[in-house]
mmCIF file of C-alpha atoms and ligand atoms in Angstrom:
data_model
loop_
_atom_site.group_PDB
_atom_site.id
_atom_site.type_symbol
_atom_site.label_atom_id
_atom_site.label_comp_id
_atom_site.label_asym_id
_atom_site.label_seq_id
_atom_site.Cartn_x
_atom_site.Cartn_y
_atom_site.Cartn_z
ATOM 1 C CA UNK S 144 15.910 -28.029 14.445
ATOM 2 C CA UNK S 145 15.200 -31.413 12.487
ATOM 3 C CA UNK S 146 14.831 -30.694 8.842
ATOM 4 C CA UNK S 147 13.416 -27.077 9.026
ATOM 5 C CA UNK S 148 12.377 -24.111 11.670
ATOM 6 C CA UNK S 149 11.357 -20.468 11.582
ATOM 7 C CA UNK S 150 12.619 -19.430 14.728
ATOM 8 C CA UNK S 151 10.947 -15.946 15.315
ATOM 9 C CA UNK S 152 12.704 -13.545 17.801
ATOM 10 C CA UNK S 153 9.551 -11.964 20.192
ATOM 11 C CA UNK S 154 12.431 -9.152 21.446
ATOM 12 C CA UNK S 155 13.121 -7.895 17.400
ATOM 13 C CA UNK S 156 9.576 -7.452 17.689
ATOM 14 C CA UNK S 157 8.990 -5.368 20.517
ATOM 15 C CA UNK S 158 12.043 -3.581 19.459
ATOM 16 C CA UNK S 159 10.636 -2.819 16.259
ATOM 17 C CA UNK S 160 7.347 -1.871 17.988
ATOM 18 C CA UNK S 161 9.351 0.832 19.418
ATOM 19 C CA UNK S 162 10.702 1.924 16.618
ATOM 20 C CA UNK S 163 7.370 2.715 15.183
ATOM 21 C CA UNK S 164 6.262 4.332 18.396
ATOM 22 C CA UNK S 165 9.381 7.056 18.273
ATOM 23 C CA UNK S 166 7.874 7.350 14.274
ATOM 24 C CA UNK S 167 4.347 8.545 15.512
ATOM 25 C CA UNK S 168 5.311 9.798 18.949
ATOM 26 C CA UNK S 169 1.356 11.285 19.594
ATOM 27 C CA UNK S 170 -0.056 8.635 17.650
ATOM 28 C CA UNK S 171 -1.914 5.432 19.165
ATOM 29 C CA UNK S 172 -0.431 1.962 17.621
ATOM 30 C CA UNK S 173 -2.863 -0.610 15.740
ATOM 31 C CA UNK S 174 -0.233 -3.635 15.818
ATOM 32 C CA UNK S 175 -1.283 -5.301 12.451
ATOM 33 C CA UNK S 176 -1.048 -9.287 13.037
ATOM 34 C CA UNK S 177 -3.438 -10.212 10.323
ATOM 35 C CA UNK S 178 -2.419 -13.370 8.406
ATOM 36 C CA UNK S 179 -1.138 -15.407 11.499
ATOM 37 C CA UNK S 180 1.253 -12.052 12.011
ATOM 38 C CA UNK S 181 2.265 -12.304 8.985
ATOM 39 C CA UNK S 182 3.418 -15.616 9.381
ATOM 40 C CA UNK S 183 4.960 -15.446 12.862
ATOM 41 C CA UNK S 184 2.576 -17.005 15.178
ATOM 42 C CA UNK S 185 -0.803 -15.353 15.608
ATOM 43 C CA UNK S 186 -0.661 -15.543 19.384
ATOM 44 C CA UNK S 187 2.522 -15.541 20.309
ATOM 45 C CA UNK S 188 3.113 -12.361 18.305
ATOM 46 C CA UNK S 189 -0.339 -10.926 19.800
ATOM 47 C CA UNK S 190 1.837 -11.596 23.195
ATOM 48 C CA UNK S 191 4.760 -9.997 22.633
ATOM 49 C CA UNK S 192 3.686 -7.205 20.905
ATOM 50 C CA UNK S 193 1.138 -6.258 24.419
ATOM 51 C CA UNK S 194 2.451 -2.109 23.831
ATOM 52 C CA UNK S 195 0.307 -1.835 21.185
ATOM 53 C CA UNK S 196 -3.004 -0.196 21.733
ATOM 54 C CA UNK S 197 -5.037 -2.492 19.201
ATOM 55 C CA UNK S 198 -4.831 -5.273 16.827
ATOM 56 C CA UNK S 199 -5.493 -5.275 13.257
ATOM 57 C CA UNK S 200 -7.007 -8.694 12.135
ATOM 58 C CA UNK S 201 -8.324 -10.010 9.150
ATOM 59 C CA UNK S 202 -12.004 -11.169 9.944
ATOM 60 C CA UNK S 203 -14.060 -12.652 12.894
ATOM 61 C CA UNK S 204 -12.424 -15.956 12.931
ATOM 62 C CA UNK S 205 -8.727 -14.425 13.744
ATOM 63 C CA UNK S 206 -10.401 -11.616 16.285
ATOM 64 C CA UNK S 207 -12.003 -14.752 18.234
ATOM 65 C CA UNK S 208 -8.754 -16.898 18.617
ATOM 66 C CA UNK S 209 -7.111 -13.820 20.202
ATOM 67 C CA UNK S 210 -10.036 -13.745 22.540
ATOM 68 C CA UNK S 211 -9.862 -17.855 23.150
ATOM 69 C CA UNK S 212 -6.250 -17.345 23.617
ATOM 70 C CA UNK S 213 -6.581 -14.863 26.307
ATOM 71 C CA UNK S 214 -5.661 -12.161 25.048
ATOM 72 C CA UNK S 215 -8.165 -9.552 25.505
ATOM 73 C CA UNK S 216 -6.701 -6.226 24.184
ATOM 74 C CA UNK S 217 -9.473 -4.009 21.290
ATOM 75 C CA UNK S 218 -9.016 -6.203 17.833
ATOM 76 C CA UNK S 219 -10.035 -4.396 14.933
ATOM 77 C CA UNK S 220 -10.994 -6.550 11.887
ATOM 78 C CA UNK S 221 -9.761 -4.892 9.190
ATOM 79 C CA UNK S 222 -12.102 -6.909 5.835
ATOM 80 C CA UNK S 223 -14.964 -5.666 8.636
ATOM 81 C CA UNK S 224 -18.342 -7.673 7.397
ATOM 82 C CA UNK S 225 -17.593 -10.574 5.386
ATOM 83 C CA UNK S 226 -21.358 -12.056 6.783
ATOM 84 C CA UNK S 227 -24.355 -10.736 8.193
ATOM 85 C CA UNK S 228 -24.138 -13.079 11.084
ATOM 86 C CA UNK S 229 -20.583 -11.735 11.917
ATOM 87 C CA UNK S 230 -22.679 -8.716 13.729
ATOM 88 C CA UNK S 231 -23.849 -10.493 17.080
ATOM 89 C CA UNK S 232 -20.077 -12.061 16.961
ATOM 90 C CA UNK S 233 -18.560 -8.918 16.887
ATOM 91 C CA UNK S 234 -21.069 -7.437 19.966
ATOM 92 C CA UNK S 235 -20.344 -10.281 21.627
ATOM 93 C CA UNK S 236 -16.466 -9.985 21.382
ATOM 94 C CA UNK S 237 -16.889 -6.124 21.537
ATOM 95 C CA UNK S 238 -14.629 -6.115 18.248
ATOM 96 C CA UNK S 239 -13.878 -3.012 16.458
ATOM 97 C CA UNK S 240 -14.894 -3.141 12.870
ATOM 98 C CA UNK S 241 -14.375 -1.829 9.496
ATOM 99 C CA UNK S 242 -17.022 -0.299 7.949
ATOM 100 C CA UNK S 243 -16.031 0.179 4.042
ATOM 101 C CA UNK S 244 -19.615 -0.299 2.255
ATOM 102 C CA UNK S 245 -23.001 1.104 2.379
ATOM 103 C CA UNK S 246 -24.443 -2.461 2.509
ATOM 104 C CA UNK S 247 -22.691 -2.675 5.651
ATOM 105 C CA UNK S 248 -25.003 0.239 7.213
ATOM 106 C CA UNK S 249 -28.164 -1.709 6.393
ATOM 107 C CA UNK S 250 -26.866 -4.955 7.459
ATOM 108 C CA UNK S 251 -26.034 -3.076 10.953
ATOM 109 C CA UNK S 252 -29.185 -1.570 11.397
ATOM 110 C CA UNK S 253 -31.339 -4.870 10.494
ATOM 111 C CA UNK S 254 -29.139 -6.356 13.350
ATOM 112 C CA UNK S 255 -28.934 -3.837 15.995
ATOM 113 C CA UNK S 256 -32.059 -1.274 15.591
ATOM 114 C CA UNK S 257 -33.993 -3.892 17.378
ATOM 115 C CA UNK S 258 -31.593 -5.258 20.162
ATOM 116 C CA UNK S 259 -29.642 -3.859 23.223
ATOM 117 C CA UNK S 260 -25.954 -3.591 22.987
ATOM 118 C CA UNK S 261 -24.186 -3.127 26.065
ATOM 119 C CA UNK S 262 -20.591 -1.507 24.791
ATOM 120 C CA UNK S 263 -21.202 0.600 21.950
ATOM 121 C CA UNK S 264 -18.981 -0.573 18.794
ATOM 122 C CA UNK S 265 -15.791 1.529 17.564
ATOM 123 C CA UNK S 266 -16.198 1.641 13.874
ATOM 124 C CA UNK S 267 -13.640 2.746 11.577
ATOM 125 C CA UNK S 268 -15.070 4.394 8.264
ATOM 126 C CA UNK S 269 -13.071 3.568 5.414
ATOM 127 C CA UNK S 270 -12.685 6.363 2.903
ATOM 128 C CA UNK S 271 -11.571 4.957 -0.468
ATOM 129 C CA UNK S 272 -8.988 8.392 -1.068
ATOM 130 C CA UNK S 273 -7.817 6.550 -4.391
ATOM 131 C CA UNK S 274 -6.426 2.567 -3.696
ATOM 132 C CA UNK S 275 -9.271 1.445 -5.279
ATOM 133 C CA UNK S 276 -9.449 -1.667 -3.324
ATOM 134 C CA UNK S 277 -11.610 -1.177 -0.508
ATOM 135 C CA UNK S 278 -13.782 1.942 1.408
ATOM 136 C CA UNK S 279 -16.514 4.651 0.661
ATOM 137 C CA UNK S 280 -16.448 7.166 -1.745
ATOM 138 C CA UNK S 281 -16.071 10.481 -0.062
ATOM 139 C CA UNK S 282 -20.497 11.274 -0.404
ATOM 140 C CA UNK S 283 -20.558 7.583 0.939
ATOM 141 C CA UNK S 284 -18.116 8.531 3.926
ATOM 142 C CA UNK S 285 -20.185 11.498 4.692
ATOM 143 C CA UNK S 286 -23.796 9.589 4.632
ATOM 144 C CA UNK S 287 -22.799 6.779 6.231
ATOM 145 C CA UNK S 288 -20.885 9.022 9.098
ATOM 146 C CA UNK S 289 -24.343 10.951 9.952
ATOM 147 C CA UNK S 290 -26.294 8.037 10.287
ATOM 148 C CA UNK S 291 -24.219 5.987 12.533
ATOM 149 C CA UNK S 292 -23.363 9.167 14.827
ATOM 150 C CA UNK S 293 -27.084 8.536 15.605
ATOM 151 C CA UNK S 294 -27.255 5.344 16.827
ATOM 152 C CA UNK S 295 -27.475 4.073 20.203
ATOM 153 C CA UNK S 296 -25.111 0.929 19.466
ATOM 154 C CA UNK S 297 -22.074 3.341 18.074
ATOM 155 C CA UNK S 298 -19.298 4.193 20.308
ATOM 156 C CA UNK S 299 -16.680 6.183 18.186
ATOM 157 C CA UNK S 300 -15.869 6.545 14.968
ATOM 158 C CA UNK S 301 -12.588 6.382 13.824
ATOM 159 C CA UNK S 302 -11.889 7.743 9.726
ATOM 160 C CA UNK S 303 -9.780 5.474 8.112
ATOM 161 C CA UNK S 304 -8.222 5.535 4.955
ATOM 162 C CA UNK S 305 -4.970 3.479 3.168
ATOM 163 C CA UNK S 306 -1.881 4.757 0.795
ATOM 164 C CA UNK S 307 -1.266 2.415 -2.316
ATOM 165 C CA UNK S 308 1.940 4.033 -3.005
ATOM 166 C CA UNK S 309 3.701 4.942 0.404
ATOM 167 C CA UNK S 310 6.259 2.377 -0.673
ATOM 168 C CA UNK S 311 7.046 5.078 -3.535
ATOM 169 C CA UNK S 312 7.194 8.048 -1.444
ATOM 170 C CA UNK S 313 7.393 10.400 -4.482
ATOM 171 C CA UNK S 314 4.633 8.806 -6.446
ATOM 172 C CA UNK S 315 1.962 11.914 -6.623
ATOM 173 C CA UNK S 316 -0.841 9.259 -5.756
ATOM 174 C CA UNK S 317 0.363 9.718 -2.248
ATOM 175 C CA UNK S 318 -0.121 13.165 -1.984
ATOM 176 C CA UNK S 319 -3.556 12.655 -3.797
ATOM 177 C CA UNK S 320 -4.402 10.746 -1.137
ATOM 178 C CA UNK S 321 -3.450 12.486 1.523
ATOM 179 C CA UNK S 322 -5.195 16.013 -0.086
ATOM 180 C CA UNK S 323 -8.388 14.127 -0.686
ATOM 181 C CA UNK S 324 -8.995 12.795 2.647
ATOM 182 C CA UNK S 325 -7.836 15.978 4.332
ATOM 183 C CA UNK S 326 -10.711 17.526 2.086
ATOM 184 C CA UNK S 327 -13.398 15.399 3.264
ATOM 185 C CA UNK S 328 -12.168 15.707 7.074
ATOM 186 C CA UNK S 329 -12.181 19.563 6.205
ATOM 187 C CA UNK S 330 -16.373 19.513 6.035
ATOM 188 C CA UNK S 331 -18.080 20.740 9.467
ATOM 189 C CA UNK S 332 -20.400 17.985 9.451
ATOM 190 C CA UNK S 333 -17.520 15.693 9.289
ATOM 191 C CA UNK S 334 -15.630 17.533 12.563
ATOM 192 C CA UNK S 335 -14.790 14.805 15.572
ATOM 193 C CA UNK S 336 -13.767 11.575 14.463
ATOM 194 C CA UNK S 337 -9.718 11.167 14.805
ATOM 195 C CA UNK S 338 -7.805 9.882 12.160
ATOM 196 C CA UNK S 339 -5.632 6.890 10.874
ATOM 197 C CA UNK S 340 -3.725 7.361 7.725
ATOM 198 C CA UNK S 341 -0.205 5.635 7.811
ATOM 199 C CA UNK S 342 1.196 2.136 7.704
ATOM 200 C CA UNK S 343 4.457 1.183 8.104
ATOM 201 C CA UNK S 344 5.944 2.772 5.010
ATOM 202 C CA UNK S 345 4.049 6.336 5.690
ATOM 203 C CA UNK S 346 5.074 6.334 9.079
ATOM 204 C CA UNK S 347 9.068 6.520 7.340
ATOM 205 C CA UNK S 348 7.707 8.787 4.949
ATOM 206 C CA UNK S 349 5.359 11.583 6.360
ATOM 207 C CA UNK S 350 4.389 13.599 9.027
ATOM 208 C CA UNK S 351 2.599 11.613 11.225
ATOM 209 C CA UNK S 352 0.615 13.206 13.212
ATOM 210 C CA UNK S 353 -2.732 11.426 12.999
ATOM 211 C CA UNK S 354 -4.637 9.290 16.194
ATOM 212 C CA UNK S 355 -4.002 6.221 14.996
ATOM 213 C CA UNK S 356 -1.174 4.748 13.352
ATOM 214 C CA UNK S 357 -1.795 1.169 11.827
ATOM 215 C CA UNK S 358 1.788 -0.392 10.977
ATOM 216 C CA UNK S 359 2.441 -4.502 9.851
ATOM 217 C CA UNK S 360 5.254 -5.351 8.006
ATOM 218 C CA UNK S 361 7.948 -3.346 10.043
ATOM 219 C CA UNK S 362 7.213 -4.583 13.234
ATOM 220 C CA UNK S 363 8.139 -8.308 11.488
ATOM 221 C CA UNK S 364 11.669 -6.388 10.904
ATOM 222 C CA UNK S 365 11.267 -6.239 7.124
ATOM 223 C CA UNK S 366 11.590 -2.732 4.803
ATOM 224 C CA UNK S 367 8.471 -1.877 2.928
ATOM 225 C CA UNK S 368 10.619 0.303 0.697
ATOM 226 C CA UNK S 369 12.108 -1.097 -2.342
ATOM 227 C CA UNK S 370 15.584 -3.526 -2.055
ATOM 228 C CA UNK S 371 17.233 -0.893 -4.725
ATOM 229 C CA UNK S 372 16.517 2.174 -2.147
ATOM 230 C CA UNK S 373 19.766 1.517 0.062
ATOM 231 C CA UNK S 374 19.222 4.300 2.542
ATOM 232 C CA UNK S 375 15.555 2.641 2.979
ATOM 233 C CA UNK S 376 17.098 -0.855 3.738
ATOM 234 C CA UNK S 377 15.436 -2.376 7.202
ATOM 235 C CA UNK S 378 18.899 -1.546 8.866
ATOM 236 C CA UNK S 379 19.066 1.675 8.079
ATOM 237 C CA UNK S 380 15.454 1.834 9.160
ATOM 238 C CA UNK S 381 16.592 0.421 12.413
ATOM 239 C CA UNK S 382 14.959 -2.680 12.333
ATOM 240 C CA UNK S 383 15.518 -6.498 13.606
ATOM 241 C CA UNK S 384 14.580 -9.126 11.814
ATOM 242 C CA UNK S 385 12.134 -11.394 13.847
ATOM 243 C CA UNK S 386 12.392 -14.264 11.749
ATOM 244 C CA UNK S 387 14.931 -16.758 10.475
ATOM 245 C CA UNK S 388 14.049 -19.304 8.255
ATOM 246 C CA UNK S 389 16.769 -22.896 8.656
ATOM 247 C CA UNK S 390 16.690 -25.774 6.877
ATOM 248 C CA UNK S 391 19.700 -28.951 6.893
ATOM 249 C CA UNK S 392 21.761 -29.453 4.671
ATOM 250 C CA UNK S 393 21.469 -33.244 3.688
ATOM 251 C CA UNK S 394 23.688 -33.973 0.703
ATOM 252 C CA UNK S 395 26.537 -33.128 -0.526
ATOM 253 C CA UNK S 396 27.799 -34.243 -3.937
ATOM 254 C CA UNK S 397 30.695 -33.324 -6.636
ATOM 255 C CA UNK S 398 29.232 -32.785 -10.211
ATOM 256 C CA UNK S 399 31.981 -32.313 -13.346
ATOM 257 C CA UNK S 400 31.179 -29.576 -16.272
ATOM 258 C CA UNK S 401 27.797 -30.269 -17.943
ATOM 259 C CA UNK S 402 25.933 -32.202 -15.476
ATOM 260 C CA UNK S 403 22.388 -30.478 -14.447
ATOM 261 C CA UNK S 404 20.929 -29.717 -11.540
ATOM 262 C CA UNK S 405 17.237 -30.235 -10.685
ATOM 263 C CA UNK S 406 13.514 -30.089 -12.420
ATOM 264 C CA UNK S 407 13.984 -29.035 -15.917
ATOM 265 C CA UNK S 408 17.771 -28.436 -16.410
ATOM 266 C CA UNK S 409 17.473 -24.368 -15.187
ATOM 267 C CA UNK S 410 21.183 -25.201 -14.133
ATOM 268 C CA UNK S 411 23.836 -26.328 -16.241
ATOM 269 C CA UNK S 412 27.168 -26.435 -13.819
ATOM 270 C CA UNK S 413 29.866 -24.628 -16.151
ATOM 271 C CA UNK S 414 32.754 -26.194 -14.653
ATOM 272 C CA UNK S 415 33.096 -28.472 -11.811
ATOM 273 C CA UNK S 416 30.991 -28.042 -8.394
ATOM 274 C CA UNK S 417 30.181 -29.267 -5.268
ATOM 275 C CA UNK S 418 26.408 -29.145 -4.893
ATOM 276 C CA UNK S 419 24.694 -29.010 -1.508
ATOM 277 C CA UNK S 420 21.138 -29.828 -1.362
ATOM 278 C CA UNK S 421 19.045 -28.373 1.452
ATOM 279 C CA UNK S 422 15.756 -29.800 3.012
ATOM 280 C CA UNK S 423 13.414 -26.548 2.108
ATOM 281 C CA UNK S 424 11.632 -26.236 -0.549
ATOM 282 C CA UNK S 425 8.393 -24.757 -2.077
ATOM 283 C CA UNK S 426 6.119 -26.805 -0.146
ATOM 284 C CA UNK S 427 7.238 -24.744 3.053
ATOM 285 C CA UNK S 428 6.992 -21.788 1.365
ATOM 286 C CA UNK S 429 10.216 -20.906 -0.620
ATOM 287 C CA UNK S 430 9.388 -19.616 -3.648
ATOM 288 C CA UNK S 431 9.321 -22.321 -6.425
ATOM 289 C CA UNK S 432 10.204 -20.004 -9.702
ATOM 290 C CA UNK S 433 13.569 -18.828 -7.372
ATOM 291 C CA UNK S 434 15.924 -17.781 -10.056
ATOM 292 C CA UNK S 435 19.594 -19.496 -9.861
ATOM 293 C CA UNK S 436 21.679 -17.317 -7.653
ATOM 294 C CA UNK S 437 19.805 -16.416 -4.385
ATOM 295 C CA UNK S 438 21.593 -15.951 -1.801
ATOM 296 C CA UNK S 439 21.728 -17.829 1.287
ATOM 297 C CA UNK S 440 24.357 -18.540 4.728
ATOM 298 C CA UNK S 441 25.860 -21.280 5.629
ATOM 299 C CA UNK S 442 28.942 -21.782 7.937
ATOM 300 C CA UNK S 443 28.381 -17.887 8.441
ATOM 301 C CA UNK S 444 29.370 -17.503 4.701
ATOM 302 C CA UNK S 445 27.208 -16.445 1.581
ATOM 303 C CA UNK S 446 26.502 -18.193 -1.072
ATOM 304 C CA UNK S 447 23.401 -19.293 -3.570
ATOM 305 C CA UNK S 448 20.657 -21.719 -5.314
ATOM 306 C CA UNK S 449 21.299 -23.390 -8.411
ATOM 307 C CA UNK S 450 18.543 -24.961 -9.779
ATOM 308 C CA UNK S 451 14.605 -25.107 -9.935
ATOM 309 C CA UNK S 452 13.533 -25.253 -6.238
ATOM 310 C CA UNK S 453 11.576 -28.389 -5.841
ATOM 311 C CA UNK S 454 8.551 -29.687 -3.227
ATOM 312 C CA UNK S 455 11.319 -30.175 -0.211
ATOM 313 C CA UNK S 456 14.229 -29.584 -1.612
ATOM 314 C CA UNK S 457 16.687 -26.691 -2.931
ATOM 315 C CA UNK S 458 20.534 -26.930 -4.239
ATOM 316 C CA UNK S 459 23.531 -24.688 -3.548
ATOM 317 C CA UNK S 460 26.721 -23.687 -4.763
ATOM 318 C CA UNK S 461 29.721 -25.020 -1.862
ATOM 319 C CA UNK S 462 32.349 -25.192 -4.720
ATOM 320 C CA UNK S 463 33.602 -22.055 -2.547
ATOM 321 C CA UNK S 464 32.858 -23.856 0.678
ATOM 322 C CA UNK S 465 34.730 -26.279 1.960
ATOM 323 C CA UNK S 466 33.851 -25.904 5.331
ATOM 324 C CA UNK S 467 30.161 -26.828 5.055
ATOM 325 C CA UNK S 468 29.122 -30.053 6.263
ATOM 326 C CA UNK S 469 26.195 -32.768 6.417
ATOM 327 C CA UNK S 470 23.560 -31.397 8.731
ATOM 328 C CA UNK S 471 24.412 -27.993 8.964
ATOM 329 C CA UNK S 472 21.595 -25.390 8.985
ATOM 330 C CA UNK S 473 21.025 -22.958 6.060
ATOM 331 C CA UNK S 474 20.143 -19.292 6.784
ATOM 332 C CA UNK S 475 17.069 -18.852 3.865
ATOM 333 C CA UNK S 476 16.562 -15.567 5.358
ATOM 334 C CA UNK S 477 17.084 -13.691 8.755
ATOM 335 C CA UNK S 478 19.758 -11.832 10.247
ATOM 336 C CA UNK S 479 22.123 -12.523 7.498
ATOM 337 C CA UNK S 480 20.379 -12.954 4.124
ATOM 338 C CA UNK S 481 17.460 -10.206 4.646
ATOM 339 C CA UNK S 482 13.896 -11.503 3.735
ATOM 340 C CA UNK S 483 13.838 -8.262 1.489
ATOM 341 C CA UNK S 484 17.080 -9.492 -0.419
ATOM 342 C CA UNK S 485 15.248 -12.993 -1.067
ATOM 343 C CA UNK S 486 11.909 -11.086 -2.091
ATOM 344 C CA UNK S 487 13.747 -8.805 -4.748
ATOM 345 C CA UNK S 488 15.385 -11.499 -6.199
ATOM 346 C CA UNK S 489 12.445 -13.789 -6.612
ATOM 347 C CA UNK S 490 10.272 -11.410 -8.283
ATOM 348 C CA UNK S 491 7.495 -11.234 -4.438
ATOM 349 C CA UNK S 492 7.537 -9.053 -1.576
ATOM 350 C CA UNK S 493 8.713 -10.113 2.209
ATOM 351 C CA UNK S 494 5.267 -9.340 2.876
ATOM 352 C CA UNK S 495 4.292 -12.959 1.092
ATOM 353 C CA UNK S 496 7.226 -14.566 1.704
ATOM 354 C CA UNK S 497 6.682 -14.385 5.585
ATOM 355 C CA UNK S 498 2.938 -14.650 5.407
ATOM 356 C CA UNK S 499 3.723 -17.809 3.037
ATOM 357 C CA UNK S 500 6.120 -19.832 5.810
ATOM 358 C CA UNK S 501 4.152 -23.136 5.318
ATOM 359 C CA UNK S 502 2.005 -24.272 8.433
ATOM 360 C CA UNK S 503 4.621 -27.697 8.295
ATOM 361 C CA UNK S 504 7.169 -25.455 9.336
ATOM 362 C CA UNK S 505 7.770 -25.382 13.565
ATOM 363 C CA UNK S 506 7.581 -21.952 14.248
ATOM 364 C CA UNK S 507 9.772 -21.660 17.664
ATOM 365 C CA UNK S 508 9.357 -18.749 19.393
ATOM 366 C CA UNK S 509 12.684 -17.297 21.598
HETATM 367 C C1 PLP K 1776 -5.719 -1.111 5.897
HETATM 368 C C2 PLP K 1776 -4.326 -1.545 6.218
HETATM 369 N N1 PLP K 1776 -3.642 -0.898 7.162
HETATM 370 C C3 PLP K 1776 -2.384 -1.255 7.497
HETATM 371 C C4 PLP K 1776 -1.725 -2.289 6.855
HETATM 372 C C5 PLP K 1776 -0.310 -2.629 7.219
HETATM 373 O O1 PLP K 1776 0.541 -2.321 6.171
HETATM 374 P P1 PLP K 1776 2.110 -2.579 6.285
HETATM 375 O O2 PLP K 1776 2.265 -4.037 6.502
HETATM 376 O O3 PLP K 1776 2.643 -2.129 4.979
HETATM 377 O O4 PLP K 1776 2.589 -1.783 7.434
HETATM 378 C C6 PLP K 1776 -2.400 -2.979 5.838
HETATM 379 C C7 PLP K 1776 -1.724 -4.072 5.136
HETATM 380 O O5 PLP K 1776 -2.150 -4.665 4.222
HETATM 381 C C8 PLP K 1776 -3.740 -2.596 5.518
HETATM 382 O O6 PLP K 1776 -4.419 -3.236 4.564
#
């Protein structure tokens, strides 16, 4: 390491791969690695993760550098159309695609009506069951479903549909969910296409017993379940961390009672302290509004910030620490100081906090 690393373990996340596999033992895996895997290394993590039976991507632009890279497993783009022209790209990658909006129907059959494609697309029909971001409402679902059965250029059709609250497992909006889609796969017409409800938080939660299962942010080792629900904690879960985020220590300094510490006085030091400031900072993607107190390793003992976080640069608290030296690295989150720890007590989730690791920072892959 020079001045900062995210070394990012490939075995924690095959092992955590695993783990989701003995979750959903009948179900097929889509390996979400959207948002450069959530920060890990597009590619690499693509390559490590080669169990799964699909991808999940964002959009057309992450499905094609799989493809350029080699790697030449199904990709499913999970935003599905952001452009008209995205169609022939996605027939020509023979992509799987998200289909969440009747505009995308018309936009499909302007493009393919008229045109011979070779390997008929897997589309996934989104079913809005009560997230409210994206998918069809359920009269949508069932329109849409009839007329793509139809066409020549469909392969199969996969129903799809996304929990906002499987991180609360007894929020009722789960079961709402879960009744409402069950409703609409309930209708004859409707018989045939398999199923994909669960993400890495429903496959902890629920019976999971669907085709597909479509988990992200446990394979990265990380709990989707809140810091305050112990038993829920990513070791309990039986999950490895896959990342850990290092940065040198590169000053040391004694302060008496009074002095402050960094942008805007957040940290008055109430008696005297030795002060250790570390080469990370918000510009690589450690949360600027940090709180005094976070916790972080060094010399394989814990301690925390002090201080506003600045551009490249964070303080600590070695009054306790002797031991700690000029130059050596500073566990922001891994093995030791769980990303989920760091994420409750900023006020974000892991799942930005990974996905935020600035592209400055040398992601090393072991
Ligand atoms: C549709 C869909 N499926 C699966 C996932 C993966 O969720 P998680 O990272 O919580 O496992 C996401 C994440 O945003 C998603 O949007």
């Amino acid at each position: 390491m020079h001045r900062i690393q995210a070394t990012i373990k490939l075995s924690a996340l095959q092992h955590n791969l695993a783990v989701a596999r003995t979750r959903a033992p009948q179900s097929r895996i889509v390996a979400m690695i959207k948002a450069n895997a959530y920060g890990h290394g597009l590619v690499p993590a693509a390559r490590a993760l080669g169990d799964a039976d699909v991808f999940g991507v964002t959009d057309i632009n992450e499905a094609e550098t799989l493809s350029k890279a080699g790697l030449n497993k199904p990709v499913l783009i999970l935003q599905g159309l952001i452009d008209k022209a995205d169609i022939l790209r996605v027939v020509h990658g023979n992509y799987q695609l998200v289909v969440h909006r009747p505009e995308d129907l018309v936009w499909l059959e302007e493009t393919l009506d008229s045109i011979s494609v070779k390997t008929p697309l897997t589309l996934w029909l989104k079913l809005d069951s009560g997230m409210g971001r994206l998918g069809l409402t359920a009269g949508e679902f069932a329109m849409l479903h009839a007329a793509l059965k139809r066409k020549s250029w469909v392969g199969e059709i996969i129903a799809l549909t996304h929990l906002a609250n499987a991180g609360m497992p007894d929020n009722a909006l789960n079961r709402q969910q879960l009744d409402c889609f069950s409703s609409l796969m309930q209708q004859e017409e409707l018989a045939g296409p398999s199923q994909s409800i669960v993400a890495s938080a429903g496959l902890f939660t629920l019976q999971n017993n669907s085709a597909w299962a479509r988990p992200g942010l446990m394979l990265y080792g990380s709990s989707p379940f809140s810091w305050h629900d112990e038993s829920r904690r990513s070791h309990s879960l039986g999950l490895k961390a896959a990342m850990k985020l290092e940065a040198r220590l590169i000053s040391i300094r004694e302060h008496s009672t009074g002095d402050s510490i960094g942008y805007n006085s957040w940290f008055i030091c109430p008696e005297p302290m030795r002060i250790g400031i570390v080469s990370a900072g918000y510009a690589d993607g450690y949360p600027a509004m940090t709180p005094n107190g976070c916790p972080v390793m060094i010399a394989g003992k814990r301690t925390t910030s002090v201080g506003r976080v600045s551009m490249d640069m964070m303080a600590i608290d070695l009054t306790d620490l002797p031991q700690a030296e000029i130059g050596m690295p500073v566990e922001l989150w891994g093995n030791n100081i769980s990303v989920d720890e760091v994420a409750c007590h900023t006020g974000t989730i892991s799942y930005e906090l990974l996905s935020a690791v600035a592209e400055r920072v040398p992601r090393i892959h072991v």
